[in-house]
XYZ file of C-alpha atoms in Angstrom:
674
model
C 124.589 55.343 193.211
C 128.275 55.213 194.156
C 130.912 57.510 192.657
C 134.634 58.029 193.170
C 135.851 61.607 192.680
C 139.506 62.562 192.894
C 139.969 64.866 195.874
C 142.678 67.189 197.162
C 143.355 67.296 200.888
C 142.206 70.554 202.548
C 144.796 70.516 205.306
C 148.585 71.062 205.085
C 150.660 72.243 202.129
C 151.813 68.766 201.072
C 149.257 68.503 198.257
C 148.007 64.971 198.964
C 145.469 63.314 196.682
C 142.711 60.873 197.640
C 139.374 59.665 196.320
C 136.092 60.804 197.801
C 133.492 58.062 197.629
C 129.929 59.365 197.416
C 126.641 57.512 197.723
C 123.650 59.242 196.148
C 125.537 62.522 196.227
C 126.633 62.316 199.871
C 130.259 61.799 201.034
C 130.736 58.439 202.736
C 134.412 57.481 202.668
C 137.987 58.469 201.834
C 139.657 55.950 199.521
C 143.323 55.768 198.667
C 144.673 57.244 195.441
C 147.892 55.370 194.749
C 149.633 58.166 192.868
C 150.431 61.754 193.733
C 153.085 63.147 196.019
C 151.619 61.178 198.930
C 152.032 57.844 197.121
C 148.805 56.504 198.565
C 149.535 57.550 202.160
C 147.549 59.970 204.331
C 147.965 61.477 207.792
C 145.242 61.400 210.485
C 143.747 64.670 209.245
C 143.651 63.526 205.638
C 141.964 60.279 206.606
C 139.204 62.248 208.366
C 138.855 65.003 205.757
C 135.153 64.216 205.218
C 134.167 64.547 208.871
C 133.362 68.258 208.901
C 131.625 68.481 205.522
C 128.141 67.577 206.738
C 128.553 68.778 210.306
C 125.472 70.336 211.911
C 127.420 73.555 212.509
C 127.817 74.327 208.804
C 126.659 77.773 207.739
C 123.886 77.395 205.182
C 122.272 80.841 204.746
C 123.493 84.448 204.750
C 123.165 86.064 208.180
C 122.826 89.699 209.277
C 123.443 91.011 212.773
C 120.403 92.702 214.287
C 119.383 93.832 217.766
C 117.966 90.344 218.240
C 121.105 88.536 217.108
C 121.802 87.033 213.686
C 118.880 86.744 211.299
C 118.705 84.950 207.957
C 118.517 87.118 204.851
C 118.589 86.428 201.119
C 121.772 86.388 199.082
C 120.450 89.278 197.021
C 119.880 91.429 200.101
C 123.203 90.463 201.715
C 125.340 91.242 198.667
C 123.436 94.466 197.938
C 123.807 95.792 201.489
C 127.453 94.765 201.819
C 128.372 96.399 198.503
C 126.519 99.592 199.409
C 128.261 99.817 202.781
C 131.714 99.161 201.262
C 131.209 101.913 198.673
C 129.777 104.262 201.277
C 132.792 103.796 203.550
C 135.227 104.140 200.667
C 133.596 107.350 199.449
C 133.433 108.819 202.959
C 136.878 107.867 204.305
C 138.880 106.885 201.231
C 139.819 103.446 199.868
C 142.470 102.830 202.516
C 139.753 102.677 205.164
C 138.987 99.243 203.685
C 140.792 96.015 204.554
C 140.591 92.505 203.071
C 141.803 89.197 204.531
C 142.196 86.492 201.929
C 142.697 82.807 202.706
C 145.283 80.048 202.343
C 142.385 77.589 202.541
C 140.695 78.969 199.429
C 141.638 78.303 195.819
C 143.965 80.310 193.626
C 140.960 81.663 191.769
C 139.268 82.834 194.955
C 142.380 84.528 196.296
C 142.918 86.137 192.917
C 139.392 87.577 192.855
C 139.517 88.993 196.378
C 142.804 90.807 195.856
C 141.474 92.073 192.522
C 138.399 93.514 194.245
C 140.604 95.285 196.794
C 142.826 96.825 194.138
C 139.998 97.878 191.850
C 138.423 99.601 194.856
C 141.656 101.566 195.230
C 143.555 99.886 198.090
C 146.400 97.425 198.575
C 145.169 96.609 202.083
C 144.885 92.907 201.301
C 146.737 90.141 203.086
C 146.330 86.552 204.231
C 147.701 84.215 206.880
C 151.109 83.834 205.224
C 151.692 87.028 207.196
C 151.427 84.871 210.305
C 153.553 81.988 209.049
C 155.828 82.532 206.032
C 155.895 86.288 205.366
C 159.507 86.306 206.528
C 160.282 83.474 204.104
C 158.809 85.492 201.244
C 160.854 88.550 202.199
C 164.075 86.667 202.956
C 164.116 84.473 199.852
C 163.053 87.320 197.566
C 166.121 89.273 198.703
C 168.610 86.393 198.552
C 167.633 84.094 195.678
C 164.866 86.131 194.035
C 162.043 83.584 194.305
C 159.843 83.240 197.376
C 159.233 79.519 197.056
C 160.664 76.068 197.660
C 163.602 75.702 195.292
C 163.386 71.964 194.740
C 160.872 69.131 194.752
C 159.989 66.483 197.298
C 161.812 64.028 195.035
C 165.073 65.799 195.920
C 164.769 64.868 199.600
C 165.713 61.142 199.338
C 168.665 62.141 197.126
C 170.185 64.478 199.718
C 173.137 63.416 201.860
C 172.287 65.777 204.712
C 168.998 67.283 205.845
C 169.128 70.346 208.096
C 165.635 70.570 209.623
C 165.404 73.876 211.464
C 162.436 75.026 213.550
C 160.254 72.467 211.832
C 158.638 69.207 212.972
C 157.509 67.335 209.842
C 156.732 64.151 211.790
C 153.673 65.999 213.140
C 153.031 68.873 210.724
C 153.701 66.998 207.457
C 153.622 63.289 208.392
C 153.465 62.124 204.790
C 156.560 64.158 203.916
C 158.378 62.479 206.794
C 158.450 59.335 204.669
C 160.690 61.149 202.170
C 162.987 62.197 205.023
C 163.225 58.662 206.389
C 163.941 57.401 202.891
C 166.875 59.811 202.765
C 168.072 58.457 206.122
C 167.810 54.906 204.794
C 169.935 56.052 201.858
C 172.648 57.192 204.262
C 171.759 60.852 204.766
C 172.568 62.546 208.055
C 169.737 64.400 209.781
C 170.414 67.536 211.826
C 167.457 68.937 213.761
C 167.501 72.405 215.322
C 164.624 72.789 217.764
C 164.253 73.769 221.440
C 161.928 70.775 221.889
C 162.798 67.105 221.554
C 160.201 66.693 218.822
C 159.154 63.469 217.139
C 161.337 64.551 214.223
C 164.303 65.001 216.569
C 163.956 61.335 217.575
C 165.331 60.471 214.129
C 168.165 63.023 214.198
C 171.852 62.176 214.082
C 172.469 65.564 215.687
C 169.865 67.469 217.720
C 170.627 71.094 218.615
C 168.124 72.261 221.291
C 168.915 75.955 221.110
C 167.522 78.706 223.318
C 164.443 80.409 221.915
C 165.217 83.170 219.422
C 168.950 82.476 219.011
C 168.828 80.979 215.510
C 170.987 83.619 213.816
C 173.803 83.148 216.323
C 173.784 79.400 215.629
C 173.645 79.791 211.836
C 176.467 82.349 211.904
C 178.586 80.052 214.069
C 178.075 77.183 211.630
C 179.109 79.462 208.760
C 182.109 80.633 210.811
C 183.310 77.016 211.035
C 182.612 76.302 207.362
C 184.541 79.384 206.237
C 187.443 78.960 208.679
C 187.922 75.345 207.660
C 187.447 76.196 203.972
C 184.575 73.771 203.562
C 182.439 76.104 201.447
C 181.887 75.536 197.710
C 184.417 78.013 196.296
C 183.399 77.604 192.664
C 179.697 78.115 193.400
C 180.274 81.032 195.756
C 182.493 83.002 193.396
C 180.631 82.237 190.164
C 176.996 82.360 191.292
C 176.793 84.606 194.355
C 177.865 87.994 195.631
C 178.336 89.378 199.125
C 180.558 86.591 200.466
C 183.255 89.022 201.640
C 180.750 90.836 203.868
C 179.609 87.518 205.301
C 183.185 86.622 206.249
C 183.483 89.828 208.274
C 180.144 89.406 210.051
C 180.559 85.772 211.078
C 184.174 86.264 212.184
C 183.170 86.912 215.797
C 180.618 84.051 215.898
C 182.969 81.348 217.067
C 181.276 78.195 218.357
C 182.384 79.193 221.849
C 180.788 82.628 221.503
C 177.606 81.095 220.048
C 177.469 78.576 222.896
C 177.008 81.441 225.364
C 174.030 82.735 223.342
C 172.389 79.512 222.165
C 173.224 77.089 224.958
C 174.506 74.580 222.366
C 177.939 73.123 223.227
C 180.641 74.418 220.897
C 181.720 70.904 219.876
C 178.164 70.124 218.687
C 178.059 73.315 216.632
C 181.326 72.310 214.957
C 180.089 68.785 214.320
C 176.851 70.050 212.776
C 178.694 72.551 210.563
C 181.215 70.029 209.280
C 178.550 67.348 208.766
C 176.418 69.772 206.772
C 179.168 71.269 204.609
C 180.974 68.043 203.710
C 177.905 66.000 202.705
C 178.038 67.126 199.064
C 174.253 67.408 198.687
C 172.154 69.115 201.322
C 168.668 70.476 201.911
C 167.603 73.037 204.506
C 163.988 72.713 205.635
C 162.233 75.173 207.916
C 158.849 76.385 209.120
C 157.349 78.470 211.934
C 160.227 77.932 214.348
C 162.330 80.091 212.021
C 159.787 82.551 210.676
C 157.678 83.649 213.667
C 160.238 85.966 215.254
C 161.038 89.676 215.153
C 164.168 88.483 213.326
C 162.216 86.089 211.096
C 163.419 87.637 207.836
C 166.973 87.651 209.150
C 166.621 84.006 210.174
C 165.604 83.089 206.623
C 168.474 85.095 205.134
C 170.908 83.285 207.433
C 169.635 79.873 206.330
C 169.776 80.948 202.680
C 173.366 82.135 203.204
C 174.240 78.785 204.772
C 172.800 76.882 201.830
C 174.434 79.175 199.285
C 177.990 79.011 200.634
C 177.782 75.216 200.483
C 176.421 75.287 196.917
C 173.252 73.504 197.991
C 170.871 75.239 195.575
C 169.830 74.420 192.013
C 171.191 70.884 191.993
C 169.690 67.442 192.472
C 169.324 66.538 196.138
C 169.740 70.122 197.317
C 167.551 73.106 198.033
C 165.960 75.665 200.311
C 162.675 74.177 201.516
C 160.259 76.433 203.420
C 157.425 74.052 204.234
C 153.927 75.473 203.946
C 151.430 74.709 206.663
C 148.186 75.187 204.721
C 146.925 73.695 201.501
C 147.146 76.914 199.499
C 149.403 79.320 201.344
C 151.842 79.159 198.424
C 149.055 79.834 195.937
C 147.589 82.709 197.938
C 151.020 84.370 197.853
C 151.377 83.631 194.138
C 147.983 85.257 193.525
C 149.040 88.544 195.087
C 147.001 88.245 198.279
C 149.736 90.367 199.822
C 149.869 94.146 200.332
C 153.048 94.815 198.370
C 152.756 92.584 195.298
C 150.275 91.814 192.548
C 149.755 88.284 191.137
C 153.040 86.654 190.181
C 154.959 88.837 192.685
C 154.785 91.880 190.428
C 155.357 94.945 192.593
C 152.394 97.219 193.296
C 154.702 100.138 192.552
C 154.731 99.026 188.920
C 151.219 97.818 188.157
C 150.820 99.193 184.652
C 150.856 95.789 182.943
C 148.233 94.325 185.290
C 146.095 97.464 185.017
C 146.026 97.075 181.231
C 144.905 93.447 181.469
C 142.199 94.424 183.954
C 141.065 97.269 181.700
C 141.690 100.160 184.102
C 143.912 103.205 183.810
C 145.839 102.635 187.011
C 146.037 100.630 190.225
C 147.009 101.827 193.706
C 150.817 101.995 193.822
C 151.483 102.411 197.553
C 152.021 99.132 199.442
C 149.094 98.380 201.702
C 148.790 97.229 205.281
C 149.513 93.740 206.581
C 147.121 91.728 208.774
C 148.620 92.945 212.083
C 148.710 96.514 210.780
C 145.090 96.318 209.616
C 144.090 95.075 213.067
C 146.065 97.892 214.691
C 144.539 100.520 212.397
C 141.076 99.119 213.062
C 141.813 99.414 216.767
C 142.809 103.045 216.205
C 139.672 103.717 214.141
C 141.393 104.252 210.777
C 140.232 100.983 209.177
C 136.440 101.143 209.038
C 135.514 98.034 207.043
C 137.050 94.574 206.957
C 136.137 91.708 204.623
C 137.419 88.347 205.865
C 137.348 85.250 203.649
C 138.190 81.951 205.344
C 140.348 83.399 208.114
C 139.887 83.292 211.888
C 142.089 86.046 213.360
C 140.467 85.888 216.798
C 142.258 82.552 217.254
C 145.126 82.742 214.757
C 146.458 86.244 215.498
C 148.576 87.183 218.526
C 147.209 89.145 221.475
C 143.603 87.972 221.127
C 142.121 90.665 223.379
C 143.536 93.381 221.114
C 142.111 91.656 217.999
C 138.605 91.408 219.486
C 138.621 95.072 220.503
C 139.647 96.026 216.955
C 136.874 93.967 215.343
C 134.246 95.381 217.678
C 135.081 98.915 216.575
C 134.532 98.350 212.839
C 131.631 99.947 210.994
C 131.463 96.889 208.752
C 132.786 93.379 209.320
C 131.950 90.708 206.750
C 133.008 87.108 207.358
C 132.769 84.531 204.580
C 133.309 81.038 205.966
C 131.987 77.496 206.364
C 131.387 77.690 210.133
C 130.425 80.313 212.691
C 134.016 80.861 213.775
C 135.188 82.812 216.793
C 135.748 85.718 214.390
C 132.367 85.422 212.669
C 130.620 86.000 215.986
C 131.659 89.670 215.737
C 130.532 90.122 212.113
C 127.769 92.338 210.784
C 127.242 89.938 207.874
C 128.137 86.257 207.569
C 128.234 84.599 204.152
C 128.045 80.769 203.972
C 130.805 79.322 201.808
C 131.298 75.944 200.173
C 133.993 73.635 201.538
C 136.800 72.126 199.463
C 134.830 69.086 198.201
C 131.887 71.261 197.160
C 133.653 73.402 194.546
C 136.314 73.414 191.850
C 139.502 75.381 191.360
C 143.274 75.144 191.571
C 145.551 74.937 194.613
C 149.335 75.253 194.825
C 151.235 72.966 197.192
C 154.491 73.669 198.982
C 156.711 72.500 196.113
C 154.996 74.935 193.681
C 152.785 72.111 192.396
C 149.482 73.426 191.010
C 146.661 70.858 191.104
C 142.986 70.932 190.215
C 140.413 70.336 192.914
C 137.368 68.467 191.592
C 133.868 68.953 192.958
C 132.508 65.821 194.648
C 129.302 66.964 196.351
C 126.900 69.905 196.470
C 127.229 72.581 199.165
C 124.638 72.458 201.984
C 121.475 74.452 201.269
C 122.374 78.011 200.153
C 126.150 77.885 200.723
C 128.141 78.942 197.646
C 131.727 78.554 196.403
C 133.831 81.529 197.483
C 134.583 82.493 193.887
C 130.855 82.738 193.106
C 130.281 84.931 196.173
C 133.120 87.209 195.069
C 131.764 87.348 191.527
C 128.406 88.478 192.927
C 130.092 91.047 195.156
C 132.269 92.342 192.328
C 129.261 92.924 190.122
C 127.380 94.653 192.948
C 130.386 96.938 193.423
C 130.190 97.927 189.761
C 133.264 95.961 188.673
C 133.548 94.045 185.432
C 133.285 90.555 186.901
C 131.643 88.714 184.025
C 133.141 85.310 184.804
C 130.905 82.471 183.698
C 132.930 79.741 185.379
C 135.857 79.271 187.726
C 137.868 78.175 184.687
C 137.509 81.714 183.303
C 139.350 82.973 186.368
C 142.079 80.332 185.943
C 142.652 81.515 182.382
C 142.907 85.133 183.533
C 145.491 84.134 186.135
C 147.570 82.657 183.293
C 147.467 86.060 181.570
C 148.419 88.038 184.667
C 150.931 85.860 186.588
C 153.997 85.024 184.449
C 154.798 81.876 186.437
C 151.336 80.465 185.619
C 151.249 81.371 181.926
C 151.162 77.774 180.691
C 148.880 76.450 183.427
C 145.380 76.160 182.011
C 142.335 74.461 183.551
C 142.335 71.964 180.715
C 145.900 70.890 181.503
C 145.236 70.673 185.237
C 142.153 68.504 184.728
C 144.104 66.224 182.440
C 147.394 66.150 184.400
C 145.800 65.477 187.766
C 149.122 65.186 189.605
C 149.821 68.794 188.814
C 152.263 71.178 187.178
C 155.067 72.963 188.999
C 155.566 76.628 188.281
C 157.214 78.410 186.604
C 155.468 77.112 183.522
C 155.935 79.760 180.798
C 153.897 78.104 178.026
C 151.245 75.449 177.464
C 153.793 73.053 175.994
C 156.187 73.509 178.934
C 156.308 70.540 181.383
C 156.729 72.706 184.478
C 159.832 73.234 186.588
C 160.991 70.716 189.181
C 163.971 72.727 190.346
C 164.653 76.466 190.505
C 167.994 78.307 190.174
C 169.678 75.609 188.066
C 171.564 78.049 185.838
C 170.803 81.447 187.323
C 168.898 83.040 190.167
C 165.749 85.101 189.764
C 167.614 88.298 190.617
C 168.404 91.292 188.421
C 171.886 90.005 187.551
C 171.230 86.281 187.927
C 173.429 85.971 191.017
C 172.269 85.103 194.514
C 172.731 87.723 197.203
C 174.520 86.550 200.323
C 173.155 88.888 203.001
C 174.839 88.585 206.401
C 172.732 89.244 209.489
C 173.577 89.935 213.110
C 172.004 88.250 216.109
C 169.373 90.232 218.005
C 167.611 88.937 221.122
C 163.828 88.383 221.238
C 161.544 91.269 222.124
C 160.782 89.767 225.535
C 163.202 88.054 227.894
C 162.480 86.440 231.268
C 162.418 88.604 234.379
C 161.275 88.289 237.986
C 157.588 88.677 237.113
C 157.684 86.449 234.027
C 160.542 83.968 234.611
C 159.726 81.468 231.831
C 159.864 81.594 228.047
C 156.731 80.520 226.172
C 156.708 78.985 222.713
C 153.919 77.495 220.607
C 153.699 74.467 218.337
C 151.262 72.265 216.392
C 150.060 68.719 217.003
C 149.500 66.135 214.284
C 145.769 65.680 214.926
C 144.633 69.304 214.837
C 144.846 71.969 212.173
C 145.369 75.650 212.953
C 142.301 77.132 214.652
C 140.565 73.701 214.654
C 137.634 75.074 212.665
C 137.637 71.910 210.542
C 139.687 69.330 212.456
C 138.003 70.226 215.739
C 134.721 68.956 214.311
C 136.077 65.468 213.672
C 135.100 63.065 216.463
C 138.021 60.799 215.596
C 140.563 63.612 215.869
C 139.128 65.249 218.974
C 138.975 61.900 220.767
C 142.769 61.630 220.470
C 143.764 65.303 220.297
C 140.933 67.056 222.046
C 142.244 69.448 224.662
C 144.895 72.013 225.406
C 147.983 71.308 227.475
C 151.341 72.846 228.292
C 154.672 71.052 228.230
C 156.803 71.696 231.323
C 160.225 70.293 232.134
C 160.202 67.977 235.209
C 162.673 70.181 237.114
C 160.514 73.269 236.567
C 157.378 71.333 237.523
C 159.015 70.200 240.758
C 159.927 73.773 241.684
C 156.370 74.904 240.932
C 154.793 71.984 242.766
C 152.899 70.915 239.642
C 152.143 67.345 238.623
C 151.186 66.026 235.200
C 147.477 66.429 234.465
C 146.958 69.244 236.951
C 145.344 72.462 235.811
C 147.653 75.444 235.426
C 147.373 79.062 234.395
C 149.919 80.633 232.036
C 150.151 84.430 232.257
C 151.875 86.915 229.940
C 151.693 90.687 229.604
C 148.738 90.233 227.263
C 146.503 87.719 228.966
C 146.096 84.414 230.781
C 145.308 80.886 229.614
C 144.308 77.769 231.528
C 145.120 74.218 230.491
C 146.518 70.947 231.822
C 150.179 70.448 232.596
C 152.140 67.808 230.712
C 155.416 67.080 232.484
C 157.990 65.975 229.927
C 161.698 66.027 229.175
C 160.829 66.910 225.586
C 161.091 70.563 226.602
C 164.082 72.223 228.256
C 164.232 73.978 231.585
C 162.828 77.475 231.636
C 160.624 76.918 228.583
C 156.865 76.312 228.404
C 155.495 74.798 225.185
C 151.832 75.113 224.232
C 149.917 73.905 221.133
C 148.182 76.998 219.791
C 145.065 75.350 218.267
C 142.881 75.936 221.337
C 143.294 79.688 221.770
C 146.790 80.081 223.216
C 147.356 83.215 221.142
C 145.692 85.155 223.919
C 149.236 84.954 225.359
C 151.504 85.591 222.380
C 153.403 88.746 221.553
C 152.161 90.943 218.701
C 155.453 92.794 218.249
C 156.476 92.617 214.571
C 159.482 91.785 212.442
C 160.206 95.231 210.910
C 160.767 93.754 207.435
C 158.086 91.082 207.027
C 155.660 92.445 209.658
C 155.233 88.945 211.080
C 154.466 88.671 214.821
C 156.815 87.009 217.298
C 154.571 84.062 218.161
C 157.487 81.834 219.111
C 158.896 83.782 222.063
C 157.008 85.365 224.960
C 157.931 85.854 228.591
C 155.455 84.135 230.922
C 154.786 82.837 234.405
C 153.017 79.645 235.433
C 150.529 79.324 238.278
C 148.860 76.275 239.729
C 145.063 76.536 239.581
C 143.696 75.510 242.976
């Protein structure tokens, strides 16, 4: 018997819809859904989103580490033993000896339940992979405009007259969104791309600014210097809706285009052209991703871009906005659900958790901000974190300085990994719990533009695998918590009680309005919000804060031993740690192995030809792959896709505000493998 079930893509944060065709309960084909934000289009990953569901590697039974390796155990035994060990460690060392990694690949309901477990156990040591991608966006936007989310909708993109795409390559990371960008170009919009690589997105740029790694603030300040000096800023908007402009004037005074040229390598005349083009367009959008956020100055980078958008009045109006683009299908939702160490669901501060405590029926919740993912790893390495519960994350591949991560995991008294495959991280676990994949469960997910959509179940999980929310319900009960949820919809309704932005978003509405509802949605009769900051900002006084920032160099710079700069990027046919996409034959046939981009002049000096095997070495480790000689990357820079384990090389030094690692800049050397 054939069925068509409306699906939701498990990959990037675009929020694409498609149909899953099943035959006698088994997935057989992806079919096009003509509506939705993707308008019937899908990228290579979306088209192959069924490939991993019935893969032979799927976890199907709970596993326990023994002297003889992993052995199958019952769910009852696994949950009982895990709960006992968690409580034992908490009682012996205190609640802050526990750590929890939530997941941007799990539903809102599942992220909500895991952070609730952590807090009811007495700790705020809960985080997820936004720490590794957009933590600096959350911190920077919260301080400037008061809302850590995309301010507009995808529909605003074709209406813009200028698109400033900074440290972001949508042609490969969000191919479906690229159609909106090209529509804007067809409508006459200018495209400015800031990226050290000549990316596929840069091919479409009117102006490409290939800056030196880690010099983003100097470039942004120079653009603002030009805009202010030439009085191109939106005076009415600045003086009526913002504060802090006078301080910005003083800070950017010294950042002349000529001064910035010395730092960034961008010719002064191009900086002026980009600034004037951006400020005089009338309607502009700034889009960014990991190229901005994954730096020790990541939060400052975001503040600088927000300042740039604010002084031009490009917020809260049609065809304008600040657009941090999410890389995973529910990274926005995981943040919204409070899977962060300093905020509860709805970005309510942990320092003021009385309201949430009342809803949860407890006297109080822990009020000290917890540890972030890198800090949890560091504390585990030092022996202070004793137990770690990981749901749908793979830090052995996704975190920087892989060797350090592995050493930390090996020292834990308890490591539980809940996932769909035996990941590189799961290999170090004491217990492995088999989870259901996206098509095997229900729940809500929040896309990059704050669009909450319902994910419908199409097929049954393999053998004993269970939806993550059901596993967490079982664990919560075993821990003695009041987790009497009868369905995932019960959790959705509780989210509406706890998170103000989700108050009007019920499971009934989401199942009926399958193309989703954008938060904030304060009541069940509210249509949702397409555009933030229209009349006021989500700050205490309703005004945006212009926060000037100074340029600071990266943590590592080239020297005699490590003469090159290393940066990482993504490719269109693989997704993060390749846990899912790496099990698609179609994707791995085209995008199946690691490589490093090297400029032809550097390759000539090193005596390296395209296709030859090379070794990249940093202060943290070494990595072998094939060389790809290309002019897409500048001299002195090595570019590596990170999907195949390149984070053995990357720097784990942190942004002091957002605690995000500096993945995007490391000093390295390159050796030819003989």
